[in-house]
mmCIF file of C-alpha atoms in Angstrom:
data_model
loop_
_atom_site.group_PDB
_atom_site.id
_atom_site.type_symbol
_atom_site.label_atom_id
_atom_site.label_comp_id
_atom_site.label_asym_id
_atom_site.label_seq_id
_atom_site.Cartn_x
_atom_site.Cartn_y
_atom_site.Cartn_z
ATOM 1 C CA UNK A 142 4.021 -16.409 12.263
ATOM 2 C CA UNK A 143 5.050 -12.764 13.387
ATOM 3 C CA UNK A 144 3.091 -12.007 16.917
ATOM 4 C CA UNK A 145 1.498 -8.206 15.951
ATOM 5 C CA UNK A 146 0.276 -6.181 18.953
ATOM 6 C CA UNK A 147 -2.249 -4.341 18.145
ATOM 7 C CA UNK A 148 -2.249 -1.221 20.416
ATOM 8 C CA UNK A 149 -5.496 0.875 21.445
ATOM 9 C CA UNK A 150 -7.435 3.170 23.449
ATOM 10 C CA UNK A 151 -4.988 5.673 25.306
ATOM 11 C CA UNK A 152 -5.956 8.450 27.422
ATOM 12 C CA UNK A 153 -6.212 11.231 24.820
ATOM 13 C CA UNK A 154 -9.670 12.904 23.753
ATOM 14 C CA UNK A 155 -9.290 10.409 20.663
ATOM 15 C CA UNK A 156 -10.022 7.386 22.357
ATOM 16 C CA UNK A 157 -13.238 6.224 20.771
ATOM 17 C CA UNK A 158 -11.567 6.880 17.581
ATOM 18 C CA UNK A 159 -9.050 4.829 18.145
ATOM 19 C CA UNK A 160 -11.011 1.695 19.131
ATOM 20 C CA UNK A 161 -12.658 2.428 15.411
ATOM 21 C CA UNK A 162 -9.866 2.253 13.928
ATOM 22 C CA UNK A 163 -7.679 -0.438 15.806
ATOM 23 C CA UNK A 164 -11.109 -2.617 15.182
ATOM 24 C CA UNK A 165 -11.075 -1.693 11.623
ATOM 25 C CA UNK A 166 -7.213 -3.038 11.018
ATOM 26 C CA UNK A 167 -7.797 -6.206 13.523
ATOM 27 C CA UNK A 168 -10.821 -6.709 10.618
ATOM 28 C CA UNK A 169 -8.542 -6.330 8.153
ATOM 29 C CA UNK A 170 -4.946 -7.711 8.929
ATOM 30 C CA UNK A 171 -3.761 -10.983 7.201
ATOM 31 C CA UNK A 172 -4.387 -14.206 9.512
ATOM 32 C CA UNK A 173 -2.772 -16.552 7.358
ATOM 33 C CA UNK A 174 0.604 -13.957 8.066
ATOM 34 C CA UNK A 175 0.085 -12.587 11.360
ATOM 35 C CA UNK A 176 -1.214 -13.488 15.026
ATOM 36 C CA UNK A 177 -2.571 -10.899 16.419
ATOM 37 C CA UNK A 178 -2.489 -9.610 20.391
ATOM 38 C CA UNK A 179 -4.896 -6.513 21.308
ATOM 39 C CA UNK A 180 -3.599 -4.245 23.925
ATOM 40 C CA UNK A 181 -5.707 -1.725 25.039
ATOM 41 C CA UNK A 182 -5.149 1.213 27.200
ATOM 42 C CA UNK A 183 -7.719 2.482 29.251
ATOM 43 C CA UNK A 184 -8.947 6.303 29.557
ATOM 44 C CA UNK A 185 -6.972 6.260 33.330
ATOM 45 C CA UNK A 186 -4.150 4.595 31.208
ATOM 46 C CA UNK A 187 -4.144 1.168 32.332
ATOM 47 C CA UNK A 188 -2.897 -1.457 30.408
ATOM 48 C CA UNK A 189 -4.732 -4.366 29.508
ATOM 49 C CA UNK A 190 -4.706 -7.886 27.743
ATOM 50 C CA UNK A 191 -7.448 -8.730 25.587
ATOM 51 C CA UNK A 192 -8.575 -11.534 23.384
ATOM 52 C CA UNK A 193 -12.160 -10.594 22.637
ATOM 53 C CA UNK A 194 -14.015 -9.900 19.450
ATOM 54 C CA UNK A 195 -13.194 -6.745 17.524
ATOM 55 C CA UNK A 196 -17.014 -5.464 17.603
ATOM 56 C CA UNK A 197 -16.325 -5.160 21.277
ATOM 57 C CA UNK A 198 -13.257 -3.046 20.606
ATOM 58 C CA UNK A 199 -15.093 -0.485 18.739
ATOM 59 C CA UNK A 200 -18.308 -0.390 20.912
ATOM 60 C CA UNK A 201 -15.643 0.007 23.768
ATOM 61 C CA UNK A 202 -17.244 -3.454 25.933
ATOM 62 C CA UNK A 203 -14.014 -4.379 25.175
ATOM 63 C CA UNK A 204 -12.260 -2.956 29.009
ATOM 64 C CA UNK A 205 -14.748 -4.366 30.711
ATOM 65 C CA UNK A 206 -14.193 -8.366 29.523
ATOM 66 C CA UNK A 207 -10.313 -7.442 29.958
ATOM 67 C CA UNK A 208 -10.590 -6.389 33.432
ATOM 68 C CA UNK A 209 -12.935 -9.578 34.128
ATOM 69 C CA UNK A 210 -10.496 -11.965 32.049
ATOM 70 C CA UNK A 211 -7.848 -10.179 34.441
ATOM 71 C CA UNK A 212 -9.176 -10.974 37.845
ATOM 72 C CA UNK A 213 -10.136 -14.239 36.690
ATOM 73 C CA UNK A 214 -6.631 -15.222 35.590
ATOM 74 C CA UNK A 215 -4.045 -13.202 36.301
ATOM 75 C CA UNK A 216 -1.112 -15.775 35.449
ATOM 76 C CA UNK A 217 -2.291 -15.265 31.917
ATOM 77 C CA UNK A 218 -3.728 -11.813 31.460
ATOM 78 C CA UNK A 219 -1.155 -9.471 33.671
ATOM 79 C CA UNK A 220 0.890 -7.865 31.840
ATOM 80 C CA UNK A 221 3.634 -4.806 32.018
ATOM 81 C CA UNK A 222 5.680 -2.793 29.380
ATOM 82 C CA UNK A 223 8.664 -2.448 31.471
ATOM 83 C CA UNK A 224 10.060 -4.057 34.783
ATOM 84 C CA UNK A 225 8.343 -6.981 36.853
ATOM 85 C CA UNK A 226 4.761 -7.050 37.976
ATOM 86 C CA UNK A 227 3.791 -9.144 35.356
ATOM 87 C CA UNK A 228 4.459 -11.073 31.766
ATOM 88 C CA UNK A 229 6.558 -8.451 29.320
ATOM 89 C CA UNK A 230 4.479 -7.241 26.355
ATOM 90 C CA UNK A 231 7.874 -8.064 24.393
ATOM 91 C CA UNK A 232 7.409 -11.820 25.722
ATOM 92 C CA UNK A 233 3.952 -11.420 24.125
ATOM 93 C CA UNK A 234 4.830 -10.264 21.064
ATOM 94 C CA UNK A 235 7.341 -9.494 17.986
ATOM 95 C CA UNK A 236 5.995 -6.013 16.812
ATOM 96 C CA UNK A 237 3.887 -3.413 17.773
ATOM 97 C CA UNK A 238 1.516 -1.207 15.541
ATOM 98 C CA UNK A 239 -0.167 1.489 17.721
ATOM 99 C CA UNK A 240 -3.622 2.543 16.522
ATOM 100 C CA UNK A 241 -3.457 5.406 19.271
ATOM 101 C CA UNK A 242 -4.589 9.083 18.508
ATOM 102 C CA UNK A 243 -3.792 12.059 19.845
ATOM 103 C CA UNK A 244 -1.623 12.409 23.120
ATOM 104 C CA UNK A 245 -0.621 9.687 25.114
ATOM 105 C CA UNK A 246 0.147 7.534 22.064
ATOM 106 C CA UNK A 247 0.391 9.798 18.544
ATOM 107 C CA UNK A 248 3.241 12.363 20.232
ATOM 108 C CA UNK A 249 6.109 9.916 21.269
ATOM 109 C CA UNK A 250 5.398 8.562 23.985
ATOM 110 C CA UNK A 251 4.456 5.190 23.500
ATOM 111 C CA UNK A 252 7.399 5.464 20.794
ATOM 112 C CA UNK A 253 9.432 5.971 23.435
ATOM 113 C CA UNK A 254 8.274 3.414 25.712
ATOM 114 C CA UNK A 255 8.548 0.947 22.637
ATOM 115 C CA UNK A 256 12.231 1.866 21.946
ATOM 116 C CA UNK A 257 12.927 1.099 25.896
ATOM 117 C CA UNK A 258 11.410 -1.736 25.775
ATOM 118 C CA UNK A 259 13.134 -3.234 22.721
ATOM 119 C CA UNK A 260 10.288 -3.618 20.558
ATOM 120 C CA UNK A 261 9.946 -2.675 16.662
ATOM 121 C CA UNK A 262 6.816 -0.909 15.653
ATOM 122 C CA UNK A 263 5.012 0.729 12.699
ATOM 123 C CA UNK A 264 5.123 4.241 12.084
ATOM 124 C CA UNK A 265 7.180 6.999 13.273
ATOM 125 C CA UNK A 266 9.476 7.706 15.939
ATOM 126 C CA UNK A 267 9.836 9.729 18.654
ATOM 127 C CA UNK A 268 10.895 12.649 16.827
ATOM 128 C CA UNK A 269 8.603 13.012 14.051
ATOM 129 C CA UNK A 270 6.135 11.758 15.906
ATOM 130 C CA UNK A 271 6.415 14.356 18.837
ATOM 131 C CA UNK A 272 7.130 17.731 16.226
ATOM 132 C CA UNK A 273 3.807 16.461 13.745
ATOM 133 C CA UNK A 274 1.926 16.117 17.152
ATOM 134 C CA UNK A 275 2.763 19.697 18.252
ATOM 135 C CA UNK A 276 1.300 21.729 15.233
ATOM 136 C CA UNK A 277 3.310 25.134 16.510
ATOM 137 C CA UNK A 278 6.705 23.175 16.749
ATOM 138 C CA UNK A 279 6.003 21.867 13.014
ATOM 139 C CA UNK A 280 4.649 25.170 11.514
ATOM 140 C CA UNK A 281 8.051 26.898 12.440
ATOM 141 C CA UNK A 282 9.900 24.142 10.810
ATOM 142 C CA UNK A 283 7.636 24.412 8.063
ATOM 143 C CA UNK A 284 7.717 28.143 7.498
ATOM 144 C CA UNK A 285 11.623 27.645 7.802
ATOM 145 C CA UNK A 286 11.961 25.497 5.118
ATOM 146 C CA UNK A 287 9.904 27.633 2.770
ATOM 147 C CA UNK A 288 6.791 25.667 2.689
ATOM 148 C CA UNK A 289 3.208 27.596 3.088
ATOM 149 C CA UNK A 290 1.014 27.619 6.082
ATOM 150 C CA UNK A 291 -1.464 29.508 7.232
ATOM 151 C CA UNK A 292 -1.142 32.538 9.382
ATOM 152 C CA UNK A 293 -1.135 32.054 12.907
ATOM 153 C CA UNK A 294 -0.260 33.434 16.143
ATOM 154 C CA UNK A 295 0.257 31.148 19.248
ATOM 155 C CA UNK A 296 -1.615 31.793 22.398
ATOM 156 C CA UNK A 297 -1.206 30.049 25.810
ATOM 157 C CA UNK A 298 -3.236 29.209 28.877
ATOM 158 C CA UNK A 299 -0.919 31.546 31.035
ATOM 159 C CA UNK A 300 -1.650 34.350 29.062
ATOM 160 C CA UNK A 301 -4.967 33.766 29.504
ATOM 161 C CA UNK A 302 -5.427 33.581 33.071
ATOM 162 C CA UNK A 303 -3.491 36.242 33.528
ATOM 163 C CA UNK A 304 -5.473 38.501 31.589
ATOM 164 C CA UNK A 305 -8.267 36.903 29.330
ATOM 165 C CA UNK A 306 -8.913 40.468 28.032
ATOM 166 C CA UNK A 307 -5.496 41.571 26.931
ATOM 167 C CA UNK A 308 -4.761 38.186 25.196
ATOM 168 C CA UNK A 309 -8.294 38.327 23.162
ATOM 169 C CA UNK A 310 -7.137 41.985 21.548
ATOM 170 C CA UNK A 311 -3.972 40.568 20.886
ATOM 171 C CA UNK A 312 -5.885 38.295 18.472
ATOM 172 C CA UNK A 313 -8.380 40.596 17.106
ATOM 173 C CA UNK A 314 -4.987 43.188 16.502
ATOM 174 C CA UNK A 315 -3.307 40.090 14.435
ATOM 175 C CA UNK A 316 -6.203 38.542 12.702
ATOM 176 C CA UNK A 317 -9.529 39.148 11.517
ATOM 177 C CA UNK A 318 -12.490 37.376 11.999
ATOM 178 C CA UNK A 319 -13.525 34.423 11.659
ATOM 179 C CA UNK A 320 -10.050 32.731 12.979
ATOM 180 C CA UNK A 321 -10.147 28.349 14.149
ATOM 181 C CA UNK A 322 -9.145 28.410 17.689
ATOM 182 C CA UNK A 323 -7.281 25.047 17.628
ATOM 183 C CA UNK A 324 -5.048 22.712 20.738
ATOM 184 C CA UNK A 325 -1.776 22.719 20.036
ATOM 185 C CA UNK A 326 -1.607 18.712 20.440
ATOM 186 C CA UNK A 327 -4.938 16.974 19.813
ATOM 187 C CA UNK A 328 -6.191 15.725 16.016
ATOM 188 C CA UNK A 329 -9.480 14.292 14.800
ATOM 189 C CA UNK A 330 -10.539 17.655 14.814
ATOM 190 C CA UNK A 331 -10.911 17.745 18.799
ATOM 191 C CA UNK A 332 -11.328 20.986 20.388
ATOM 192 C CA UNK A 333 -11.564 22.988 17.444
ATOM 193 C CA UNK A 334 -14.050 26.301 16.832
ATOM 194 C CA UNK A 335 -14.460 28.522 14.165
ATOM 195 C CA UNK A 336 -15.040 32.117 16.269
ATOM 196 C CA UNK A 337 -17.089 34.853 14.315
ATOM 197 C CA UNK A 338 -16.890 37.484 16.565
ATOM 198 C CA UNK A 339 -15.560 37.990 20.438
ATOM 199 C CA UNK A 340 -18.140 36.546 22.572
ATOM 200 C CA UNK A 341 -16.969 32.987 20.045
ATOM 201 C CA UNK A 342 -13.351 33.686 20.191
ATOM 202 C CA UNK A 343 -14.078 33.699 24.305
ATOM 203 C CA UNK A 344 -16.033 30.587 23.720
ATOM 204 C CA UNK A 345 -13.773 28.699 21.682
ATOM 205 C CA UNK A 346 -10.665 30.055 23.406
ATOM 206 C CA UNK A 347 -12.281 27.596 26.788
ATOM 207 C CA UNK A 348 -12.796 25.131 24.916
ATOM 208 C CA UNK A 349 -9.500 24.701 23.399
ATOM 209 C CA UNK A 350 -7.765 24.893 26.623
ATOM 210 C CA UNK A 351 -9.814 21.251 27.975
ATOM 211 C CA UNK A 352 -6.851 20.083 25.345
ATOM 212 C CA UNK A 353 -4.072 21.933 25.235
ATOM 213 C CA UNK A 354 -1.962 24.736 27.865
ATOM 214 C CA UNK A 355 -0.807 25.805 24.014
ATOM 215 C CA UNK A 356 -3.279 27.045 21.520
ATOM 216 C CA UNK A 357 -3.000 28.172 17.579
ATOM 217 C CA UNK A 358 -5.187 30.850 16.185
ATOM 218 C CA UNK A 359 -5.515 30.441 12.757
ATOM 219 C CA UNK A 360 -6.854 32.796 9.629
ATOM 220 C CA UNK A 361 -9.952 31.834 8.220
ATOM 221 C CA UNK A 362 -9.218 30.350 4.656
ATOM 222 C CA UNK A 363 -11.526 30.061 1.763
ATOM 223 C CA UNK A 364 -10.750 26.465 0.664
ATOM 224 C CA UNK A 365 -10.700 23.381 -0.366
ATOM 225 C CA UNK A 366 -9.794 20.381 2.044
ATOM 226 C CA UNK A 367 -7.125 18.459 0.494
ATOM 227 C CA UNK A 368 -5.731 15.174 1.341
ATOM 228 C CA UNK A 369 -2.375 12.487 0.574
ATOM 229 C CA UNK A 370 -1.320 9.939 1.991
ATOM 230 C CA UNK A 371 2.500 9.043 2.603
ATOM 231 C CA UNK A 372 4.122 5.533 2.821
ATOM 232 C CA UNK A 373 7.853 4.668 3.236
ATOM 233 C CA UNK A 374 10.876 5.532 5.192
ATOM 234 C CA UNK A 375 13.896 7.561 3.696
ATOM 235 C CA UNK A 376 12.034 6.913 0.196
ATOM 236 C CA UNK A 377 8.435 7.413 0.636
ATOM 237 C CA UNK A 378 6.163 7.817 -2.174
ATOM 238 C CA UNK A 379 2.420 10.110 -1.745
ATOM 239 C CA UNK A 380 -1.051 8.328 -2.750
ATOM 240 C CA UNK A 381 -3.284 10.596 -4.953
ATOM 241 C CA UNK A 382 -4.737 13.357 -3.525
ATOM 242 C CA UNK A 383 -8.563 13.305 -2.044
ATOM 243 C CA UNK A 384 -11.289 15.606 -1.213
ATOM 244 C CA UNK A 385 -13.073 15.955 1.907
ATOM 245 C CA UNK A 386 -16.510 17.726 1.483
ATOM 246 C CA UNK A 387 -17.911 18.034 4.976
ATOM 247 C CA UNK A 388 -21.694 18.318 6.096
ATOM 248 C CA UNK A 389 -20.716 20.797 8.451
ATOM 249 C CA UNK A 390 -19.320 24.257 7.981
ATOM 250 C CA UNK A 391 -15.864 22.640 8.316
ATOM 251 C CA UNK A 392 -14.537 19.073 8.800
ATOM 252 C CA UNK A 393 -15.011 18.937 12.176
ATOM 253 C CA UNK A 394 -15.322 16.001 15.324
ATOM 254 C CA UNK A 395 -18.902 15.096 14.219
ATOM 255 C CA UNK A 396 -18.718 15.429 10.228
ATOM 256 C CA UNK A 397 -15.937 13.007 10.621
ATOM 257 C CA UNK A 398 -16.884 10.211 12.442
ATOM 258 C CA UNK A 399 -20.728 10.793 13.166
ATOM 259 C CA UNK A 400 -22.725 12.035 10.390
ATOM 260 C CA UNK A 401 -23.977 9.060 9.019
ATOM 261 C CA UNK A 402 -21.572 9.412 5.998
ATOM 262 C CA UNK A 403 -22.732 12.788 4.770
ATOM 263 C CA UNK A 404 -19.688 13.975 4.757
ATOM 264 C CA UNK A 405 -18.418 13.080 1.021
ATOM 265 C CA UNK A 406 -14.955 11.943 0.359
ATOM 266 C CA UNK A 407 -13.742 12.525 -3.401
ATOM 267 C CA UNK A 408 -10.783 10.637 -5.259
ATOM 268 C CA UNK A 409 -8.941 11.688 -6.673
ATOM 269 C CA UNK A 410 -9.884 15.074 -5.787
ATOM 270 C CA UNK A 411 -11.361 17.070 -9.070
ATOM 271 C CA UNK A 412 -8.092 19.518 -9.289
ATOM 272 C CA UNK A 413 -5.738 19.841 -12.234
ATOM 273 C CA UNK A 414 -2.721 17.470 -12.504
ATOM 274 C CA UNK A 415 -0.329 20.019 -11.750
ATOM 275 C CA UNK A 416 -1.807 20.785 -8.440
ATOM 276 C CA UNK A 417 -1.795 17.562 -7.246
ATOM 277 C CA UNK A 418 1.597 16.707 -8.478
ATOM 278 C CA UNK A 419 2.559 19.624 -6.536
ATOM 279 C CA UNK A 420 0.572 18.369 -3.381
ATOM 280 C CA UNK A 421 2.310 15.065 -3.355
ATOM 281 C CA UNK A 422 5.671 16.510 -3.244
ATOM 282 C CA UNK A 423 5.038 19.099 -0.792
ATOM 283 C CA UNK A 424 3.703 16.104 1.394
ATOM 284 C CA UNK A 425 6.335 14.017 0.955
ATOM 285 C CA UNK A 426 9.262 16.921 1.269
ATOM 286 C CA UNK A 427 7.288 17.679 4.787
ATOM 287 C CA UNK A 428 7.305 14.671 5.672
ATOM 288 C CA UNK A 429 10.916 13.746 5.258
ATOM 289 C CA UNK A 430 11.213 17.278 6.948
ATOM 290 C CA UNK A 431 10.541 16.040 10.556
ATOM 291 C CA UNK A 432 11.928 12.471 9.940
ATOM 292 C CA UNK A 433 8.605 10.913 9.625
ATOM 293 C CA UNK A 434 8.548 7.138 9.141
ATOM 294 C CA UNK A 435 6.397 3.937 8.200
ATOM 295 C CA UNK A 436 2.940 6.145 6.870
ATOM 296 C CA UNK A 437 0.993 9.334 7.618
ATOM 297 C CA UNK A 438 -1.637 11.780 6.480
ATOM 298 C CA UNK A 439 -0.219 15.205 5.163
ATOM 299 C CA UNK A 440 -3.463 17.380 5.025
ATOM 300 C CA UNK A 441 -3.416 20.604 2.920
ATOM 301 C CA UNK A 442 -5.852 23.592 1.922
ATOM 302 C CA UNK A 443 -5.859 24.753 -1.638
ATOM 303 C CA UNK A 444 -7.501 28.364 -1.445
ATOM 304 C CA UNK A 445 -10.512 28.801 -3.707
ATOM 305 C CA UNK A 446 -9.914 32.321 -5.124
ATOM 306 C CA UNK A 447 -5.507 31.594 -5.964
ATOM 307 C CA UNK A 448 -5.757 28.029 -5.786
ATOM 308 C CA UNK A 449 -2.882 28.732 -3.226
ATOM 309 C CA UNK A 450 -1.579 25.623 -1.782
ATOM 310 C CA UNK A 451 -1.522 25.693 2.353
ATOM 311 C CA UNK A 452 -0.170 22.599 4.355
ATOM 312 C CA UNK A 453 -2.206 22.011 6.981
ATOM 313 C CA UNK A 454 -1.022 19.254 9.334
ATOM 314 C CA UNK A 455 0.453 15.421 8.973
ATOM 315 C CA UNK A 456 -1.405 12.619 10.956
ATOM 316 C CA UNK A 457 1.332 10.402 11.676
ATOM 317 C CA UNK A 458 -1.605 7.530 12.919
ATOM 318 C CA UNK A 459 -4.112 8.468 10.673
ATOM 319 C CA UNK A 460 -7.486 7.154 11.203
ATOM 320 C CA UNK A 461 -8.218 3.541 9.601
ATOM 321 C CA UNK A 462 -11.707 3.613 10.206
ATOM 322 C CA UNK A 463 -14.630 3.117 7.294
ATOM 323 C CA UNK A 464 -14.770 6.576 7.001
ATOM 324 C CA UNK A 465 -10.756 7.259 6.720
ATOM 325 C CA UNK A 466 -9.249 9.121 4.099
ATOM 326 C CA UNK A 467 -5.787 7.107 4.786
ATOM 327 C CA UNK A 468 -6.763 3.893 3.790
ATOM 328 C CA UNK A 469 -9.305 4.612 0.898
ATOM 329 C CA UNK A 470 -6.301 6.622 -0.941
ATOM 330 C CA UNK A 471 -4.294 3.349 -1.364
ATOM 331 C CA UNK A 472 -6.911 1.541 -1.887
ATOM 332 C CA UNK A 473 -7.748 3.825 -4.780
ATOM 333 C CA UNK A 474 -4.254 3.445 -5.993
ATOM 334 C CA UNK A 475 -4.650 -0.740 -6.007
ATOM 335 C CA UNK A 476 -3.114 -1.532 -2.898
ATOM 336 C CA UNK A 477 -5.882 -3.355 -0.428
ATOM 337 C CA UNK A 478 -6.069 -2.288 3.629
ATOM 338 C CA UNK A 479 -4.098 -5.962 3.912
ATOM 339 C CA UNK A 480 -1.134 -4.936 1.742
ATOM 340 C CA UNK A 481 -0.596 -1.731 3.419
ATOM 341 C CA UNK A 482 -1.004 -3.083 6.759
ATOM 342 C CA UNK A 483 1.809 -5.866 5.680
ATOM 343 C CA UNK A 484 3.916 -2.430 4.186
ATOM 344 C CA UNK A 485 3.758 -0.662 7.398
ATOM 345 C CA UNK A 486 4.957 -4.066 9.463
ATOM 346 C CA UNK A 487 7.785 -4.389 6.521
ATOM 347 C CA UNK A 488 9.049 -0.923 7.134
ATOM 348 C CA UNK A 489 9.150 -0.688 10.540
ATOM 349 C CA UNK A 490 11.269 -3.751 11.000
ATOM 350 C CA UNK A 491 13.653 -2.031 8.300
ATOM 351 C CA UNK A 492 13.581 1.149 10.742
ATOM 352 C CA UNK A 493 14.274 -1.160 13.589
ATOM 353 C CA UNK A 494 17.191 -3.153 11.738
ATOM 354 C CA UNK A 495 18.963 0.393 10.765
ATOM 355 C CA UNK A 496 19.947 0.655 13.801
ATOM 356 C CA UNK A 497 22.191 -2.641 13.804
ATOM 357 C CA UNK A 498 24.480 -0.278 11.376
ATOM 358 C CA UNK A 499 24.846 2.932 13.748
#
């Protein structure tokens, strides 16, 4: 029986996210196929064993029984990714499948720590995982390959300590209001503010910058919130597409995870065939675009007035959680949280063995 690590936590604004969604695949992973050992990193980025329930993960109880399990017995319960100071987390297990959002986990890093360490894992690699975390590096691959996004400009925290002024009428000259004020690196919707006039452009400008030294500005779209969901490696194959109908003004931190389900999810999504056709292969051409690998999200808008179709963004650890748009779109296509969990496993040892051929 294949040992699965089931990594968790991390240091990013996403944590609690991910401990909803790491608890929602240790729910739903086969038993009878795979032993499973939860890792969890702490907010200060510690590293920790833990063999508790799953509820704990997700009410996040879960650092303080590892810690306790820790002092308690440290022969059993110290471990370390690389070098001595402890048993190897490749001693401890076959394969890894990080349930980390955001920095610290989503952009490469881990990835890279994994590939050091010897370890296969689910999803991407370091490269597509590091350009789909960094949404200005992505866009100018995007635009360069002749696929729509919206218009931006890119604004950084230098500029705007130098002179906060000067950088805010360099937006205003470039786009009108209302513009998103989004980090550069960050997901679940962290950090982000729609700005209606200066004094919320100033607001949401701060805000950003608790993320990110590197900050998009982005044209206000009349839309549609589109979503697919990509499988495979080299040949990867799109889910249908979904809806997202939030109970906010836009699909925010709050209408995704905390609204009590308000928020509406439709699939498929009520568009024509064509446009969703079109969706799909858009997704999976970006996706192949930045060498993704294993599964992601690929998030679009479809303009209201042209039906214009604008990609948006690709999750490459989307969210598995109750609420998740990932899992429900396979699901709606007959294939069970289980099954893709087992898919995702399957192609990342086939990423791993490719490189037995180089």
């Amino acid at each position: 029986m294949k040992k699965i690590g089931i990594i968790f936590g991390g240091r990013s604004g996403e944590h609690s996210i991910s401990l909803m969604s790491a608890a929602s695949v240790i729910r739903a992973i086969n038993k009878d196929k795979f032993q499973i050992v939860k890792i969890g990193i702490t907010k200060e980025g510690k590293w920790l064993l833990y063999d508790g329930d799953a509820d704990h993960v997700e009410d996040g109880t879960w650092q303080e029984e590892a810690e306790k399990a820790l002092k308690e017995n440290p022969d059993k319960y110290n471990i370390t990714i690389l070098g001595a100071g402890g048993k190897s987390i490749k001693e401890l297990i076959d394969f890894a499948l990080p349930i980390l959002h955001g920095p610290y986990g989503e952009d490469g890093t881990v990835q890279g720590l994994l590939e050091m360490a010897d370890i296969p894992y689910g999803g991407c690699g370091i490269t597509g995982s590091a350009i789909a975390m960094d949404k200005l590096i992505a866009r100018e691959i995007f635009m360069r390959a002749g696929i729509p996004v919206c218009k931006h400009i890119a604004v950084f925290k230098e500029e705007l300590d130098n002179d906060f002024q000067k950088t805010i009428e360099k937006i205003e000259e470039n786009l009108p209001y209302p513009v998103f004020v989004k980090p550069a690196n960050m997901g679940s919707s962290v950090g982000i503010t729609k700005a209606k006039s200066n004094e919320e452009l100033k607001h949401a400008l701060k805000e950003a910058m608790k993320y990110d030294r590197r900050l998009i500005i982005e044209e206000y779209i009349n839309c549609r919130e589109l979503e697919t969901a990509v499988v495979g490696n080299f040949y990867a194959e799109a889910a249908a597409v979904g809806e997202i109908l939030p109970s906010a003004e836009f699909y925010d931190y709050e209408a995704k995870y905390f609204d009590g389900g308000k928020s509406k999810i439709c699939i498929p999504a009520d568009i024509p065939q064509k446009t969703a056709d079109e969706i799909r292969e858009i997704a999976v051409k970006a996706y192949k675009l930045i060498d993704c690998a294993g599964f992601s999200r690929v998030d679009f808008f479809l303009e209201k007035e042209t039906n214009k179709i604008y990609l948006n963004e690709i999750n490459t650890i989307p969210g598995f959680t109750k609420f998740s748009m990932f899992p429900l779109l396979w699901e709606e296509a007959g294939v069970s949280c289980p099954d893709i969990i087992e898919r995702i496993v399957e192609l990342g040892y086939e990423r791993y063995h490719a490189k037995d051929n180089r």
